[in-house]
mmCIF file of C-alpha atoms in Angstrom:
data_model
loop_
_atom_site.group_PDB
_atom_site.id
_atom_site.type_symbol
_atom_site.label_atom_id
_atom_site.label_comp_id
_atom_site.label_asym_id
_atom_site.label_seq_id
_atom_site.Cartn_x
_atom_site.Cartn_y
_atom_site.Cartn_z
ATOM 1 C CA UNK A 1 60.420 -92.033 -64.552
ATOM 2 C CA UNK A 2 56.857 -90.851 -64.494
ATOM 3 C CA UNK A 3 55.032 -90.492 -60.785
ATOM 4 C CA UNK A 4 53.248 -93.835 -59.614
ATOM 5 C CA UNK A 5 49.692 -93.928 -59.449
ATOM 6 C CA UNK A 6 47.801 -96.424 -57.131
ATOM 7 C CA UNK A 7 43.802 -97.457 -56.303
ATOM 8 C CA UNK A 8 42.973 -97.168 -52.429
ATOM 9 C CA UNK A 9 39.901 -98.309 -51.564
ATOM 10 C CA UNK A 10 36.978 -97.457 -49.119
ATOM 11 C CA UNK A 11 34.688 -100.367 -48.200
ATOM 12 C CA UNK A 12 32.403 -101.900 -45.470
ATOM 13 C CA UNK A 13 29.421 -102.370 -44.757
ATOM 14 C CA UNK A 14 26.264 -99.593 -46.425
ATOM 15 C CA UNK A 15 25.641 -96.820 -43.710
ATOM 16 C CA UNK A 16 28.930 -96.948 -42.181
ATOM 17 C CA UNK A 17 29.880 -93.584 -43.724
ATOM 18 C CA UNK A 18 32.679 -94.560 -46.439
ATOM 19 C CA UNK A 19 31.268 -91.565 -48.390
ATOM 20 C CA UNK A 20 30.925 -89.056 -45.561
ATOM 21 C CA UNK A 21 34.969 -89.395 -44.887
ATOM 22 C CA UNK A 22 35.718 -88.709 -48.415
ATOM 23 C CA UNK A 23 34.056 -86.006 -48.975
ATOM 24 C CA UNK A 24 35.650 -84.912 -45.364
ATOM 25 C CA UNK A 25 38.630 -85.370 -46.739
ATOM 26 C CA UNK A 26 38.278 -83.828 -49.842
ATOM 27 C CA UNK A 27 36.425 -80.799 -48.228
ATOM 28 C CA UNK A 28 33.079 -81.323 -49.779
ATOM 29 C CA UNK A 29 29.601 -80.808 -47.800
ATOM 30 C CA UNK A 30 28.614 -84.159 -46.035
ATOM 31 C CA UNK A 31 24.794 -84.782 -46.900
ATOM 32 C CA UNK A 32 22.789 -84.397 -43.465
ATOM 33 C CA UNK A 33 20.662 -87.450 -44.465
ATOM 34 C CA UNK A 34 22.231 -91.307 -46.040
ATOM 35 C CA UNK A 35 21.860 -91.904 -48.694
ATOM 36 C CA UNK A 36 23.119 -95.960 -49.412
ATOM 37 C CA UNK A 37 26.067 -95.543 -52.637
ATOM 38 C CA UNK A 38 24.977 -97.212 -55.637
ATOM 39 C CA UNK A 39 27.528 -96.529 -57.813
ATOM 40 C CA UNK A 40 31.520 -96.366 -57.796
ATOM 41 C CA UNK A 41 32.949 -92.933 -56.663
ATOM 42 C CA UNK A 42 36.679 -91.922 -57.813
ATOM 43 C CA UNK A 43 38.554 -89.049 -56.633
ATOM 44 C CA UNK A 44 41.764 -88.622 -57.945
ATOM 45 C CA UNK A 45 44.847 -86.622 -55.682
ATOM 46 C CA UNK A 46 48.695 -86.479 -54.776
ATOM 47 C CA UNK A 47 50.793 -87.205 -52.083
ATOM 48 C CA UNK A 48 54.003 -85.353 -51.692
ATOM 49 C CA UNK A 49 56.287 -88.195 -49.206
ATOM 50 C CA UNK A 50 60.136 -87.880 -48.918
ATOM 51 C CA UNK A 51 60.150 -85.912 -52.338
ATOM 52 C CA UNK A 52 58.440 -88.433 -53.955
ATOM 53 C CA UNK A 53 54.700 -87.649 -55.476
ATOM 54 C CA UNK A 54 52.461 -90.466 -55.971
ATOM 55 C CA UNK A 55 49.225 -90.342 -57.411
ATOM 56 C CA UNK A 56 46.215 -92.093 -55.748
ATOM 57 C CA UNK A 57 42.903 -92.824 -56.983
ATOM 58 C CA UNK A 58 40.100 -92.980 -54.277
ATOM 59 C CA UNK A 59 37.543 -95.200 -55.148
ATOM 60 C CA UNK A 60 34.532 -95.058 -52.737
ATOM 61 C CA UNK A 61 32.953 -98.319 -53.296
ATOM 62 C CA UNK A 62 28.912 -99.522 -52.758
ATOM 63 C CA UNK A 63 28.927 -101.402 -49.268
ATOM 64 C CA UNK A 64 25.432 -103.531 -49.950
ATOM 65 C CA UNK A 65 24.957 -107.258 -50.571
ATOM 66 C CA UNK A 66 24.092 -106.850 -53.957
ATOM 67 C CA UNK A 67 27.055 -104.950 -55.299
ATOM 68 C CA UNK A 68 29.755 -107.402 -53.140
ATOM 69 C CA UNK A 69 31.118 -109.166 -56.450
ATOM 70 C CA UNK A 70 31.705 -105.822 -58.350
ATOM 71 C CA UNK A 71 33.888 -104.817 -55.152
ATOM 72 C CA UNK A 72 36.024 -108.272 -54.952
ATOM 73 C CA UNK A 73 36.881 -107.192 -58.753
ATOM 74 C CA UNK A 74 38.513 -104.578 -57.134
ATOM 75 C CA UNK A 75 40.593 -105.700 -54.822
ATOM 76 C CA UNK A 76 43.380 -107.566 -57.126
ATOM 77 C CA UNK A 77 44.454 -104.063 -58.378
ATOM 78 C CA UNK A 78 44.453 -102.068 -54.889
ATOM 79 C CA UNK A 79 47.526 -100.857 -53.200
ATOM 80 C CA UNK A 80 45.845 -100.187 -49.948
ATOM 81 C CA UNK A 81 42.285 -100.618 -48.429
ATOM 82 C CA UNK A 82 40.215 -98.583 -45.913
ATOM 83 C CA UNK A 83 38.230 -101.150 -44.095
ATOM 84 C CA UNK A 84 35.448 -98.592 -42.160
ATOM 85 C CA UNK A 85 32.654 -99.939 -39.762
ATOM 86 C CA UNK A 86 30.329 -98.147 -37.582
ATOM 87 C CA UNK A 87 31.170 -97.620 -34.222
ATOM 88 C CA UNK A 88 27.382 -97.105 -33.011
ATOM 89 C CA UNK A 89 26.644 -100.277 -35.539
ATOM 90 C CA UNK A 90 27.328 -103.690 -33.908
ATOM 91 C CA UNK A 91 26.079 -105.564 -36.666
ATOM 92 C CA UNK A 92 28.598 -103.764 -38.805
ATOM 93 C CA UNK A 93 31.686 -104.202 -36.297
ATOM 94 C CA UNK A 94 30.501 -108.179 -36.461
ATOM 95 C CA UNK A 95 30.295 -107.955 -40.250
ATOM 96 C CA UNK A 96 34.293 -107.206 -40.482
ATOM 97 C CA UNK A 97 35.126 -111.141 -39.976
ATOM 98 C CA UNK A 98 33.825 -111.869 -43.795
ATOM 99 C CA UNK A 99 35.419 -108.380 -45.028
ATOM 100 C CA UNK A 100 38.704 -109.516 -44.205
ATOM 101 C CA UNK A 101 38.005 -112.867 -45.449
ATOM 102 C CA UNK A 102 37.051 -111.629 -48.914
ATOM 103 C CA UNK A 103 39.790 -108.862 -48.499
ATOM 104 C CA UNK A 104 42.465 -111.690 -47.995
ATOM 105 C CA UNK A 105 41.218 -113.972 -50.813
ATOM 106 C CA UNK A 106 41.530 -110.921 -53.147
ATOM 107 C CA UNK A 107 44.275 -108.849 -52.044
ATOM 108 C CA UNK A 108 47.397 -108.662 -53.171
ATOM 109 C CA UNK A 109 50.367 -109.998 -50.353
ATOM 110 C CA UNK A 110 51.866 -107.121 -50.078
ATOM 111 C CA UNK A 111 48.865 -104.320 -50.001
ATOM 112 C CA UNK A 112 47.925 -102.649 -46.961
ATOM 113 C CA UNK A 113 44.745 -102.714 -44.864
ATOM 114 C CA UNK A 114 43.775 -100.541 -42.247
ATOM 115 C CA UNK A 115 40.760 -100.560 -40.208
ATOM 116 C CA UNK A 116 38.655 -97.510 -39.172
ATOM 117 C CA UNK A 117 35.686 -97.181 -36.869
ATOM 118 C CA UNK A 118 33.766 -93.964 -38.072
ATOM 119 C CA UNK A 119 31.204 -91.767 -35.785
ATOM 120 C CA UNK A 120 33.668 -91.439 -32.734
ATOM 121 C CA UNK A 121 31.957 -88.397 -31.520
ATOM 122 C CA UNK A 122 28.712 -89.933 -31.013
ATOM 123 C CA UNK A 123 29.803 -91.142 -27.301
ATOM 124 C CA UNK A 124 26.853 -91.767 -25.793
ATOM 125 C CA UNK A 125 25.959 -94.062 -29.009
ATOM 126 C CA UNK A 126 28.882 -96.093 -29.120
ATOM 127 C CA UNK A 127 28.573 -99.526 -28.564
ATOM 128 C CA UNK A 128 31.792 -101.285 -29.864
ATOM 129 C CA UNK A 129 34.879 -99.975 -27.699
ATOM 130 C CA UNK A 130 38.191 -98.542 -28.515
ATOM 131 C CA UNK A 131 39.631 -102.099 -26.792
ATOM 132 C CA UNK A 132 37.341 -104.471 -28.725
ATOM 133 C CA UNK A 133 38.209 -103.031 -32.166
ATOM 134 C CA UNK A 134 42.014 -102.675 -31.310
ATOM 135 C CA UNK A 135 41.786 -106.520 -30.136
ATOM 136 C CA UNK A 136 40.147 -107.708 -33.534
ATOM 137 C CA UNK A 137 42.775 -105.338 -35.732
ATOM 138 C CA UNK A 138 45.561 -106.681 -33.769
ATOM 139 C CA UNK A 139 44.206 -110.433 -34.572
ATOM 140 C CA UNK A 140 44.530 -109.554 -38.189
ATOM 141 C CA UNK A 141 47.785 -107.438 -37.872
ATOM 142 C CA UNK A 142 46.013 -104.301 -38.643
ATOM 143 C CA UNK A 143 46.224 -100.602 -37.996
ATOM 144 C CA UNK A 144 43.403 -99.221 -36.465
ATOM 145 C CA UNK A 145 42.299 -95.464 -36.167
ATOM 146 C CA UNK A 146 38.986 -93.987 -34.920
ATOM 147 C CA UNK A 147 37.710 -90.875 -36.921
ATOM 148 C CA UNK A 148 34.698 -89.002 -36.894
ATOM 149 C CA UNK A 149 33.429 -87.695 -40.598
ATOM 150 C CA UNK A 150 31.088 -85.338 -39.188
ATOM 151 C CA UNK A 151 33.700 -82.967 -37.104
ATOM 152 C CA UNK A 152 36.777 -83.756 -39.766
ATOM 153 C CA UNK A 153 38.995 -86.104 -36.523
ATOM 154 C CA UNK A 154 41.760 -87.823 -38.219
ATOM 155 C CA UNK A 155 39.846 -88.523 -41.711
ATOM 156 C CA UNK A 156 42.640 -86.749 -43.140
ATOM 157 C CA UNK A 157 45.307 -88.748 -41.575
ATOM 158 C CA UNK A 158 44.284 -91.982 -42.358
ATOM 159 C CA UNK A 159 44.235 -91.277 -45.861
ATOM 160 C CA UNK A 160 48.199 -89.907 -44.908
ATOM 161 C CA UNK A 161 48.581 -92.935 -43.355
ATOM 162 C CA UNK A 162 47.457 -95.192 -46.433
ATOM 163 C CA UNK A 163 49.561 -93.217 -48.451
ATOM 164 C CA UNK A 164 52.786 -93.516 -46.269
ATOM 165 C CA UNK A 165 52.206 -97.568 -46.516
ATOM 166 C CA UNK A 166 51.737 -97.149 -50.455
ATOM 167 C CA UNK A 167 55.214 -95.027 -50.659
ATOM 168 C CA UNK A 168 57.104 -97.952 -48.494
ATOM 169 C CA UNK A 169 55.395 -100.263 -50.950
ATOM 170 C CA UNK A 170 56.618 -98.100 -53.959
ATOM 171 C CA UNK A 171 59.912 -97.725 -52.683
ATOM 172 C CA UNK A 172 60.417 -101.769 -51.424
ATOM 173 C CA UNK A 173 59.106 -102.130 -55.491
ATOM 174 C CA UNK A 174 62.105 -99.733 -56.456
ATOM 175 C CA UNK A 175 65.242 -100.864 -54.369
ATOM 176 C CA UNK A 176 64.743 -97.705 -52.327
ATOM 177 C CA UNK A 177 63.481 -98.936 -49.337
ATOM 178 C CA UNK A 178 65.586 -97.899 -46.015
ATOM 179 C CA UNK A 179 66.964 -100.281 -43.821
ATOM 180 C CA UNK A 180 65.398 -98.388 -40.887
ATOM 181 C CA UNK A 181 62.095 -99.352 -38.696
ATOM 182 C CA UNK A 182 59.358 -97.244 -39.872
ATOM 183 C CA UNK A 183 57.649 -95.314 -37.659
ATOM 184 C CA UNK A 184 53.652 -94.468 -38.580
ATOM 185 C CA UNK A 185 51.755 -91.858 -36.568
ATOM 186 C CA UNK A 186 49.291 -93.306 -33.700
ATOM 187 C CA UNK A 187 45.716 -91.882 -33.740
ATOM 188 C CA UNK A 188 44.380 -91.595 -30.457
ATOM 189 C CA UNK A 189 41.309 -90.115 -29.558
ATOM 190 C CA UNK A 190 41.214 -86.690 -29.813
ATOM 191 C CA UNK A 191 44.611 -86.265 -31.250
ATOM 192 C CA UNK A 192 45.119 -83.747 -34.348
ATOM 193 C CA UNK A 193 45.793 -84.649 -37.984
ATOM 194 C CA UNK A 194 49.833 -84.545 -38.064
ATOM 195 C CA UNK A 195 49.498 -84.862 -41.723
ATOM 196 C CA UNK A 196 47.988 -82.882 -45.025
ATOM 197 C CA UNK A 197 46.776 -83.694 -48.451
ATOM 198 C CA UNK A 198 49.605 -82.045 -50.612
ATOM 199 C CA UNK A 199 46.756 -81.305 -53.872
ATOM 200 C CA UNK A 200 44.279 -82.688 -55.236
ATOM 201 C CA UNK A 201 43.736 -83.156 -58.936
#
């Protein structure tokens, strides 16, 4: 049986930096200056979990007003979604409320969200805290991990993480599940990526 291949997506609100943490990720140069995305960005790599490689495409999608229906197209196909907000943005933490209602509407049941406030290092910025984000995930049964693009903090293992949730999907899809609790690494702040990107493509 050939290796699964599945869409995870990166939304929120323009400005937020959904493009900043996948070129982290991927190791590419983040741009010192934003520039809003305009157009839909795919990166294509593999995860190696329990001897299993799946495929994942990375789609990086526009976060303004105008481009909001293209994105709901997306959603029916996704395995998992990367909700991001900014955490020196207020109007972009208060913005979530209507992602996850579109997100709901257009999701599959059984694909994964996970919620990520970006810019953690920026301390003295902040203005939505670690409690107040982890009380609005926990309203919509979400995980939530804070990352910071610029210094490459725990971009790469939320992408594991998304990954891990799209294996348990893949294996619940095959019979293959185990009858054990899953355990998924916590991200507090400061804490090292456990995790690696296997290859990418």
């Amino acid at each position: 049986m050939s290796n699964p291949s599945v869409k995870v997506l990166v939304v929120g609100d323009t400005g937020v930096g959904k493009t900043s943490i996948t070129a982290c990720f991927f190791g590419e140069e983040i741009p010192p200056i934003h520039f809003p995305t305009h157009v839909l960005s795919v990166d294509y790599c593999t995860f190696e979990i329990s001897s299993k490689e799946i495929g994942v495409y990375i789609c990086d999608l526009p976060g303004s007003e105008h481009f909001r229906p293209i994105v709901r197209c997306f959603y029916p196909e996704a395995a998992a979604i990367l909700l991001v907000f900014d955490l020196i943005n207020r109007h972009t933490f208060n913005n979530l409320p209507r992602w996850m209602k579109e997100i709901r509407e257009g999701l599959p049941s059984h694909s994964a969200v996970v919620l990520i406030g970006n810019k953690s290092d920026l301390k003295k910025a902040r203005v939505v805290s670690r409690t107040e984000a982890q009380i609005f995930a926990d309203s919509f049964n979400l995980l939530y991990f804070e990352v910071s693009a610029a210094l490459d903090l725990n971009v790469g293992l939320v992408f594991d993480v998304a990954a891990g949730l799209v294996h348990e999907q893949v294996e619940e899809q095959d019979g293959t599940a185990p009858d054990e609790e899953k355990v998924l690494p916590s991200c507090d702040e400061g804490e090292e990526e456990r995790l690696r990107l296997r290859k990418r493509v």
